Amino acid sequence: MNVTHLFQAIGVTWQPAAAGVWHSVSPIDGAVLAPIAAHRCDQVPTIAAQAKEAFLQWRLVPAPQRGQLLYRFAARLRQHKAELARFITLECGKIVAEAEGEVQEMIDICDFAVGLSRQLHGLTIASERPHHALRELWQPLGPCLIISAFNFPMAVWSWNAALALVCGNSLIWKPSEKASLCAIACHELLIQEIQATKEAPAHLSQLVLGDRSVSETLVEQVSIPLVSATGSCRMGQQVGAKVAERFGRSILELGGNNAIIVTEQADLDLALHAILFGAVGTAGQRCTSTRRLFLQRKIADEMLTRLGQAYHRLNVGDPRQSETLVGPLIDGEAYADMQAAIATARAEGCRIVGGERRLQQEIPHAYYAAPALIDARGVWQNHAEEVFAPLLYCFDFDTLEDAIARQNNVAQGLSSAIFTRSIQEAEYFLSAAGSDCGIANVNLGTSGAEIGGAFGGEKHTGGGRESGSDAWKGYMRRMTATINYADDLPLAQGIDFQLN
């Protein structure tokens, strides 16, 4: 695939670097797509200063006008939805349907931000003092750094970028090195709209390509008050600590060891469909992928038999083909991690369906793997580690209380789900005694969150919230304002402070 032609298809003039620091490689066949030139660490202070200057101008633009920039960007995304999806498939290995779904997420969050541009309102609060007005205001925050991962190379950026822009902030985007072309394509379309918007300053959005050292230098910049980082728990610990040292703010979206509980009251057909997509969609490379399955003992054998049959029917192969449901893993390291986890489970006595490498003879430089169903019943009670691959650990349980306790007994707390037709079981799962995750679903799987709700999780998942609901408040600063329109100065709490 000539990526220059793909850029031309979306109206972007781009040429590969003459001498790249690294190469963008397609997980489909291991082919080199383009050499990529990187920024240097010594360029970062200038980038941060430019972002600060852009913010000082953009914050003065009325929010509804800021929303119009997102309105036009969404129109451009709609126009080039198919082409942008091809970038995602080519560079990240997603099947076409999922890649197009990711672009749709960008469109949806832009639409959300347009509406939000007229709803950035605070509160009017009753004052205890006569002739006083007490208000809560929300003001633009400053430059926002977005660090994104390869598995959602465009959507996660857009969740942050759309909200940050409409809230009056400037952007710096540091994407994964594994998804540089996706970032360039998406960012160039935004730059075109910024340049066509007379109110938008130069450097309102900047794309920074580089390795970990560049990310670390960006995170250390005091002039960047907000860092939104998506990645591993280990990465989040490092980013969070660095930002906290300088009293900055972090939005962390980290690991997820997500579970589905299926009770004997469940619709098993519904559960089967959700488990399958949750466990094998995106080749198991979603932070919301289903990693653990808890089956009530009465239906466990039937459910695992049906799952095993479904796994045997999965089409693993080229993600550009319409019949493919599972594309490649991102690289050899991901495949090695998957095989190490399978070897450990097998050595402990777990029964395993799938997990073998596929298409090695036909495509030797890519890593296709059959999703693995790991029956850990009678061997393990739980599985604590997140492996970013299509691995599903299966357990059985007797009581719902036990299943929920085991679901919660891991470090991560992103997404969770229960399948049941019992209102009592569903409500218990959603109660304070139920799931401890940021996302808790009833009769649908752990993957596929809508942009209307705040996205994020608890514990080692980082506690951050992106996308819908009131997540926009994370991109603004709160101001409590009191106005005295009296002729005297009454103090709060009835304090009398008079000179003799």
Coordinates of C-alpha atoms in Angstrom, one line a residue:
M1 CA 0.0 0.0 0.0
N2 CA 1.4 3.4 -1.0
V3 CA 0.5 5.5 2.0
T4 CA 1.2 8.7 0.1
H5 CA -1.7 7.9 -2.1
L6 CA -3.9 7.2 0.9
F7 CA -3.0 10.7 2.3
Q8 CA -3.9 12.2 -1.1
A9 CA -7.3 10.5 -0.8
I10 CA -8.1 12.6 2.2
G11 CA -6.7 15.8 0.7
V12 CA -3.5 15.8 2.7
T13 CA -0.1 16.4 1.1
W14 CA 2.4 14.3 3.0
Q15 CA 5.7 12.6 2.2
P16 CA 7.6 10.0 4.2
A17 CA 10.7 11.2 6.0
A18 CA 13.9 11.0 3.9
A19 CA 15.6 9.3 6.9
G20 CA 13.3 8.1 9.6
V21 CA 14.2 7.5 13.2
W22 CA 11.8 4.5 13.0
H23 CA 9.5 2.9 10.5
S24 CA 5.8 2.5 10.6
V25 CA 5.1 -1.2 10.1
S26 CA 1.8 -2.9 9.2
P27 CA 0.9 -5.7 11.5
I28 CA -1.1 -7.2 8.5
D29 CA 2.1 -8.5 6.8
G30 CA 5.1 -6.9 8.5
A31 CA 5.6 -4.5 5.6
V32 CA 7.3 -1.2 6.2
L33 CA 4.8 1.6 5.5
A34 CA 6.9 4.7 5.9
P35 CA 10.0 6.0 7.7
I36 CA 9.0 8.5 10.5
A37 CA 11.0 11.5 11.6
A38 CA 10.8 12.3 15.3
H39 CA 10.9 15.4 17.3
R40 CA 13.9 15.9 19.7
C41 CA 13.6 16.5 23.4
D42 CA 15.2 20.0 23.0
Q43 CA 12.3 21.0 20.8
V44 CA 9.7 20.4 23.5
P45 CA 10.1 23.7 25.5
T46 CA 9.3 25.6 22.3
I47 CA 6.3 23.4 21.5
A48 CA 5.0 24.0 25.1
A49 CA 5.5 27.7 24.8
Q50 CA 3.7 27.9 21.5
A51 CA 0.8 25.9 23.0
K52 CA 0.6 28.4 25.9
E53 CA 0.5 31.3 23.5
A54 CA -2.2 29.7 21.5
F55 CA -4.2 29.0 24.6
L56 CA -4.0 32.7 25.7
Q57 CA -5.8 33.6 22.5
W58 CA -8.2 30.7 22.1
R59 CA -9.6 31.1 25.6
L60 CA -11.0 34.5 24.6
V61 CA -13.0 33.0 21.7
P62 CA -16.7 32.4 22.7
A63 CA -17.4 28.8 23.3
P64 CA -20.1 28.5 20.6
Q65 CA -17.6 29.7 18.1
R66 CA -15.1 27.2 19.4
G67 CA -17.8 24.6 18.8
Q68 CA -18.1 25.6 15.2
L69 CA -14.5 24.4 14.6
L70 CA -15.5 21.0 15.9
Y71 CA -18.7 21.1 13.7
R72 CA -16.6 21.6 10.6
F73 CA -14.0 19.0 11.7
A74 CA -16.8 16.4 12.1
A75 CA -18.0 17.1 8.6
R76 CA -14.5 16.4 7.3
L77 CA -14.4 13.2 9.3
R78 CA -17.7 12.1 7.8
Q79 CA -16.4 12.9 4.3
H80 CA -13.2 10.7 4.8
K81 CA -14.6 8.1 7.2
A82 CA -13.7 5.1 4.9
E83 CA -10.2 6.4 4.1
L84 CA -9.4 7.1 7.8
A85 CA -10.6 3.6 8.7
R86 CA -8.1 2.3 6.1
F87 CA -5.3 4.0 8.0
I88 CA -6.4 2.3 11.2
T89 CA -6.7 -1.1 9.5
L90 CA -3.4 -0.8 7.7
E91 CA -1.3 0.5 10.7
C92 CA -3.0 -1.2 13.6
G93 CA -4.6 -4.3 12.1
K94 CA -8.3 -3.7 13.0
I95 CA -11.0 -5.3 10.9
V96 CA -12.8 -2.8 8.7
A97 CA -16.0 -2.7 10.7
E98 CA -14.1 -1.9 13.9
A99 CA -11.9 0.7 12.2
E100 CA -15.0 2.5 10.7
G101 CA -16.6 2.3 14.2
E102 CA -13.5 4.1 15.6
V103 CA -13.9 6.9 13.1
Q104 CA -17.6 7.1 14.0
E105 CA -16.5 7.6 17.6
M106 CA -14.6 10.7 16.5
I107 CA -17.6 12.0 14.7
D108 CA -19.9 11.4 17.7
I109 CA -17.6 13.1 20.2
C110 CA -17.3 16.1 17.9
D111 CA -21.1 16.3 17.7
F112 CA -21.2 16.0 21.5
A113 CA -18.7 18.9 21.8
V114 CA -20.7 21.1 19.5
G115 CA -23.7 20.8 21.7
L116 CA -21.5 21.2 24.8
S117 CA -20.2 24.5 23.5
R118 CA -23.5 26.1 24.6
Q119 CA -23.7 24.2 27.9
L120 CA -20.5 25.0 29.7
H121 CA -22.5 26.3 32.6
G122 CA -21.9 26.4 36.4
L123 CA -24.3 26.9 39.3
T124 CA -26.1 29.6 41.1
I125 CA -25.8 28.9 44.8
A126 CA -27.8 30.3 47.7
S127 CA -25.7 32.7 49.7
E128 CA -26.1 32.9 53.5
R129 CA -25.5 36.7 53.4
P130 CA -28.1 39.2 52.3
H131 CA -27.6 41.0 49.0
H132 CA -24.9 38.5 47.9
A133 CA -24.8 36.3 44.9
L134 CA -22.8 33.1 45.0
R135 CA -21.8 31.4 41.7
E136 CA -19.7 28.6 40.3
L137 CA -17.9 29.4 37.0
W138 CA -15.9 27.2 34.7
Q139 CA -12.9 28.7 32.9
P140 CA -10.4 27.4 30.3
L141 CA -7.5 25.5 31.9
G142 CA -4.5 25.7 29.5
P143 CA -2.5 23.5 27.1
C144 CA -3.5 19.9 27.3
L145 CA -1.1 17.1 26.5
I146 CA -2.7 13.9 25.1
I147 CA -0.7 10.7 25.1
S148 CA -2.5 8.0 23.2
A149 CA -2.0 4.2 22.6
F150 CA -1.9 2.2 19.4
N151 CA -5.2 0.2 19.9
F152 CA -7.4 3.3 19.5
P153 CA -5.1 5.5 17.5
M154 CA -7.7 8.2 16.7
A155 CA -10.7 7.8 18.9
V156 CA -9.1 8.2 22.3
W157 CA -7.3 11.4 21.1
S158 CA -10.6 12.8 19.8
W159 CA -12.3 12.1 23.2
N160 CA -9.8 14.5 24.7
A161 CA -9.2 16.9 21.9
A162 CA -12.8 17.7 21.2
L163 CA -13.6 18.5 24.8
A164 CA -10.3 20.3 25.4
L165 CA -10.8 22.5 22.3
V166 CA -14.4 23.4 23.1
C167 CA -13.4 24.2 26.7
G168 CA -11.0 26.8 25.4
N169 CA -7.7 24.9 25.6
S170 CA -4.8 24.3 23.2
L171 CA -3.6 20.8 22.3
I172 CA -0.4 18.8 22.1
W173 CA -0.7 15.2 20.9
K174 CA 1.9 12.5 21.5
P175 CA 0.7 9.3 19.8
S176 CA 2.1 5.8 20.1
E177 CA 5.0 5.2 17.8
K178 CA 3.1 2.2 16.5
A179 CA 0.3 4.4 15.1
S180 CA 2.1 7.5 13.7
L181 CA 0.5 7.5 10.3
C182 CA -3.0 7.4 11.9
A183 CA -2.1 10.4 14.0
I184 CA -0.6 12.3 11.1
A185 CA -3.7 11.8 8.9
C186 CA -6.1 12.7 11.6
H187 CA -4.2 15.7 12.9
E188 CA -3.7 17.1 9.4
L189 CA -7.4 17.2 8.8
L190 CA -7.8 19.1 12.1
I191 CA -5.1 21.5 11.1
Q192 CA -6.9 22.3 7.8
E193 CA -10.0 23.3 9.7
I194 CA -7.9 25.3 12.2
Q195 CA -6.3 27.2 9.4
A196 CA -9.7 27.9 7.9
T197 CA -11.0 29.3 11.2
K198 CA -10.0 33.0 11.5
E199 CA -10.4 33.0 15.3
A200 CA -8.1 30.0 15.7
P201 CA -4.5 30.9 16.5
A202 CA -1.4 29.2 15.1
H203 CA -0.2 26.2 17.1
L204 CA -3.7 25.6 18.6
S205 CA -3.0 21.9 18.0
Q206 CA 0.5 20.4 17.7
L207 CA 1.5 16.8 16.9
V208 CA 4.7 15.5 18.5
L209 CA 6.2 12.3 17.2
G210 CA 8.9 10.6 19.2
D211 CA 9.9 8.0 21.7
R212 CA 9.5 7.7 25.4
S213 CA 12.1 10.3 26.1
V214 CA 10.0 12.9 24.2
S215 CA 6.9 11.9 26.2
E216 CA 8.8 12.3 29.5
T217 CA 10.1 15.7 28.5
L218 CA 6.5 16.8 27.6
V219 CA 5.1 15.5 30.9
E220 CA 7.6 17.6 32.8
Q221 CA 6.6 20.9 31.2
V222 CA 5.1 23.2 34.0
S223 CA 3.2 25.2 31.4
I224 CA 1.1 22.1 30.5
P225 CA -1.5 21.9 33.4
L226 CA -3.3 18.8 32.1
V227 CA -1.9 15.5 30.9
S228 CA -4.3 12.8 29.7
A229 CA -2.5 9.6 29.2
T230 CA -3.7 6.2 27.9
G231 CA -1.6 3.1 28.3
S232 CA -0.3 0.6 30.8
C233 CA -0.6 0.8 34.6
R234 CA 3.1 1.1 34.8
M235 CA 3.2 4.0 32.4
G236 CA 0.4 5.7 34.4
Q237 CA 2.3 5.4 37.6
Q238 CA 5.2 7.2 36.1
V239 CA 3.2 9.9 34.4
G240 CA 1.0 10.5 37.4
A241 CA 4.0 10.9 39.7
K242 CA 5.8 13.3 37.4
V243 CA 2.7 15.5 36.9
A244 CA 1.9 15.4 40.6
E245 CA 5.4 16.6 41.4
R246 CA 4.7 19.9 39.6
F247 CA 1.1 20.1 40.9
G248 CA -0.4 19.4 37.5
R249 CA -3.5 17.4 36.7
S250 CA -3.7 13.9 35.2
I251 CA -6.5 12.0 33.5
L252 CA -5.3 8.4 33.4
E253 CA -6.8 5.7 31.4
L254 CA -4.8 2.5 32.1
G255 CA -5.2 -1.2 32.3
G256 CA -8.4 -3.2 32.5
N257 CA -8.8 -6.8 33.6
N258 CA -12.5 -6.9 32.8
A259 CA -14.9 -9.6 33.7
I260 CA -18.4 -10.9 32.7
I261 CA -20.6 -12.7 35.2
V262 CA -23.2 -15.1 33.7
T263 CA -25.8 -16.4 36.1
E264 CA -28.2 -19.2 35.6
Q265 CA -30.9 -16.6 35.1
A266 CA -29.2 -15.3 31.9
D267 CA -30.2 -15.4 28.3
L268 CA -27.3 -17.6 27.1
D269 CA -27.6 -16.6 23.5
L270 CA -27.2 -13.0 24.4
A271 CA -24.3 -13.7 26.7
L272 CA -22.5 -15.8 24.1
H273 CA -22.6 -13.0 21.5
A274 CA -21.3 -10.4 24.0
I275 CA -18.5 -12.7 25.4
L276 CA -17.3 -13.5 21.9
F277 CA -17.0 -9.9 20.8
G278 CA -15.6 -8.7 24.2
A279 CA -12.9 -11.4 24.3
V280 CA -11.8 -11.6 20.6
G281 CA -12.7 -8.1 19.2
T282 CA -9.7 -6.1 18.1
A283 CA -7.7 -9.3 18.7
G284 CA -8.2 -8.8 22.4
Q285 CA -6.3 -5.5 22.3
R286 CA -8.9 -3.2 23.9
C287 CA -8.6 -1.9 27.4
T288 CA -12.2 -3.0 27.8
S289 CA -11.6 -6.5 26.3
T290 CA -13.2 -9.3 28.3
R291 CA -10.4 -11.1 30.1
R292 CA -12.3 -13.1 32.7
L293 CA -15.5 -15.1 32.6
F294 CA -17.4 -16.2 35.7
L295 CA -20.1 -18.8 35.0
Q296 CA -22.6 -20.0 37.6
R297 CA -22.0 -23.7 38.0
K298 CA -25.4 -24.9 36.7
I299 CA -24.8 -23.4 33.2
A300 CA -20.9 -23.5 33.1
D301 CA -20.5 -26.7 31.1
E302 CA -23.1 -25.6 28.5
M303 CA -21.7 -22.2 28.1
L304 CA -18.1 -23.3 27.7
T305 CA -19.1 -25.9 25.2
R306 CA -20.9 -23.3 23.1
L307 CA -18.0 -20.9 23.5
G308 CA -15.5 -23.6 22.3
Q309 CA -17.7 -24.2 19.2
A310 CA -17.8 -20.5 18.5
Y311 CA -14.1 -20.2 18.9
H312 CA -13.5 -22.9 16.3
R313 CA -15.6 -21.0 13.8
L314 CA -13.8 -17.6 14.2
N315 CA -12.2 -16.3 11.0
V316 CA -8.6 -15.2 11.8
G317 CA -6.8 -13.4 9.0
D318 CA -6.3 -10.3 6.9
P319 CA -8.4 -7.6 8.5
R320 CA -9.2 -6.1 5.1
Q321 CA -11.3 -9.1 4.2
S322 CA -15.0 -8.8 5.0
E323 CA -15.2 -12.4 6.4
T324 CA -12.4 -11.7 9.0
L325 CA -13.4 -11.3 12.6
V326 CA -9.9 -11.4 14.2
G327 CA -7.0 -9.6 12.7
P328 CA -3.3 -9.7 13.7
L329 CA -1.7 -8.8 17.0
I330 CA 0.2 -5.5 16.8
D331 CA 3.7 -7.1 16.9
G332 CA 5.8 -10.1 17.9
E333 CA 6.2 -8.8 21.5
A334 CA 2.4 -9.0 21.9
Y335 CA 2.4 -12.6 20.5
A336 CA 5.2 -13.6 22.8
D337 CA 3.3 -12.3 25.9
M338 CA 0.3 -14.3 24.8
Q339 CA 2.2 -17.5 24.4
A340 CA 3.9 -17.0 27.7
A341 CA 0.5 -16.7 29.4
I342 CA -0.8 -19.8 27.7
A343 CA 2.3 -21.8 28.7
T344 CA 1.8 -20.8 32.3
A345 CA -1.9 -21.8 32.3
R346 CA -1.1 -25.1 30.6
A347 CA 1.6 -25.9 33.0
E348 CA -0.8 -25.3 35.9
G349 CA -3.3 -27.7 34.5
C350 CA -5.8 -25.4 32.7
R351 CA -7.6 -26.7 29.7
I352 CA -7.0 -24.6 26.6
V353 CA -8.9 -24.2 23.3
G354 CA -7.0 -22.1 20.7
G355 CA -4.0 -19.9 21.1
E356 CA -1.9 -21.3 18.3
R357 CA -0.2 -19.1 15.7
R358 CA -2.0 -18.8 12.4
L359 CA -0.8 -18.0 8.8
Q360 CA 2.9 -18.2 9.8
Q361 CA 3.8 -19.9 6.5
E362 CA 1.8 -17.5 4.3
I363 CA 2.7 -14.4 6.3
P364 CA 5.8 -15.0 8.3
H365 CA 6.4 -11.5 9.4
A366 CA 3.0 -10.9 11.0
Y367 CA 1.5 -12.4 14.2
Y368 CA -1.9 -13.9 13.8
A369 CA -3.1 -16.0 16.7
A370 CA -6.3 -18.0 17.3
P371 CA -8.0 -16.6 20.4
A372 CA -7.5 -18.8 23.4
L373 CA -10.3 -20.0 25.8
I374 CA -8.6 -21.0 29.1
D375 CA -10.8 -23.2 31.3
A376 CA -9.3 -22.6 34.7
R377 CA -12.1 -24.3 36.7
G378 CA -10.7 -26.3 39.5
V379 CA -7.2 -24.8 39.0
W380 CA -7.5 -21.1 39.7
Q381 CA -10.1 -19.0 41.4
N382 CA -9.1 -15.8 39.5
H383 CA -6.5 -14.2 37.3
A384 CA -4.9 -11.0 38.3
E385 CA -2.8 -10.0 35.3
E386 CA -3.9 -8.2 32.1
V387 CA -2.4 -9.7 29.0
F388 CA -3.1 -7.6 26.0
A389 CA -4.1 -10.4 23.7
P390 CA -7.3 -12.6 23.0
L391 CA -7.1 -14.6 26.2
L392 CA -10.3 -15.5 28.1
Y393 CA -9.9 -17.1 31.6
C394 CA -13.0 -19.0 32.6
F395 CA -14.1 -19.8 36.2
D396 CA -17.3 -21.1 37.8
F397 CA -19.1 -19.9 41.0
D398 CA -22.0 -20.8 43.2
T399 CA -23.3 -17.5 44.6
L400 CA -23.4 -14.1 43.0
E401 CA -21.8 -12.5 46.0
D402 CA -18.8 -14.8 45.5
A403 CA -18.6 -14.0 41.8
I404 CA -18.6 -10.2 42.4
A405 CA -16.0 -10.5 45.1
R406 CA -13.7 -12.4 42.8
Q407 CA -14.4 -10.0 39.9
N408 CA -13.4 -7.1 42.2
N409 CA -10.4 -8.8 43.6
V410 CA -7.9 -7.5 41.0
A411 CA -5.9 -4.3 40.8
Q412 CA -7.7 -2.9 37.8
G413 CA -11.3 -1.5 37.8
L414 CA -12.3 -0.5 34.3
S415 CA -15.2 -2.4 32.8
S416 CA -17.5 -5.2 34.1
A417 CA -20.8 -6.8 33.1
I418 CA -23.5 -9.2 34.3
F419 CA -25.9 -11.3 32.2
T420 CA -29.1 -12.1 34.1
R421 CA -32.9 -11.7 33.7
S422 CA -33.3 -11.2 37.4
I423 CA -33.9 -7.6 38.5
Q424 CA -32.6 -8.4 41.9
E425 CA -29.3 -9.7 40.6
A426 CA -28.9 -6.8 38.2
E427 CA -29.6 -4.2 40.8
Y428 CA -27.3 -5.9 43.3
F429 CA -24.5 -5.9 40.7
L430 CA -25.0 -2.1 40.3
S431 CA -25.2 -1.4 44.0
A432 CA -22.6 -0.2 46.4
A433 CA -21.9 -3.8 47.2
G434 CA -21.6 -4.8 43.6
S435 CA -19.1 -4.0 40.9
D436 CA -16.2 -1.7 41.8
C437 CA -15.5 -0.7 38.2
G438 CA -16.0 2.6 36.5
I439 CA -18.2 0.8 33.9
A440 CA -20.8 -1.7 34.9
N441 CA -23.2 -3.2 32.3
V442 CA -26.2 -5.4 32.5
N443 CA -26.9 -7.7 29.6
L444 CA -24.3 -6.3 27.3
G445 CA -20.5 -6.9 27.3
T446 CA -17.5 -5.0 28.6
S447 CA -16.6 -3.5 25.2
G448 CA -18.1 -0.8 23.1
A449 CA -18.9 2.2 25.4
E450 CA -21.0 5.0 24.0
I451 CA -19.5 8.5 24.0
G452 CA -22.5 9.9 25.9
G453 CA -21.3 8.4 29.2
A454 CA -18.1 9.3 31.0
F455 CA -15.4 6.6 30.2
G456 CA -12.8 5.5 32.7
G457 CA -12.1 3.2 35.7
E458 CA -11.0 3.0 39.3
K459 CA -8.0 1.6 41.2
H460 CA -5.0 0.9 38.9
T461 CA -7.1 1.9 35.9
G462 CA -6.2 5.4 37.0
G463 CA -9.5 7.1 38.0
G464 CA -9.7 9.3 34.9
R465 CA -12.8 10.1 33.0
E466 CA -13.0 11.0 29.3
S467 CA -15.7 11.5 26.7
G468 CA -19.3 12.2 27.7
S469 CA -21.4 13.2 30.8
D470 CA -19.6 15.9 32.8
A471 CA -16.1 14.7 31.9
W472 CA -15.6 18.1 30.3
K473 CA -15.1 19.5 33.8
G474 CA -11.7 17.8 33.9
Y475 CA -10.5 20.1 31.1
M476 CA -11.5 23.3 32.9
R477 CA -10.8 25.1 36.1
R478 CA -13.5 25.7 38.7
M479 CA -14.0 29.2 40.0
T480 CA -16.3 30.1 43.0
A481 CA -17.4 33.7 42.7
T482 CA -19.2 35.8 45.3
I483 CA -20.7 39.2 44.4
N484 CA -21.6 41.7 47.1
Y485 CA -24.2 44.2 46.0
A486 CA -25.0 45.5 49.5
D487 CA -23.9 48.8 51.0
D488 CA -22.1 47.1 53.9
L489 CA -19.7 44.1 54.3
P490 CA -21.4 41.2 56.2
L491 CA -18.9 38.4 56.8
A492 CA -19.7 34.7 56.4
Q493 CA -20.6 32.5 59.4
G494 CA -21.9 35.6 61.1
I495 CA -18.4 36.8 62.1
D496 CA -18.3 40.3 63.6
F497 CA -15.0 42.0 62.9
Q498 CA -15.1 45.7 63.8
L499 CA -12.5 48.2 64.7
N500 CA -13.0 49.8 68.1

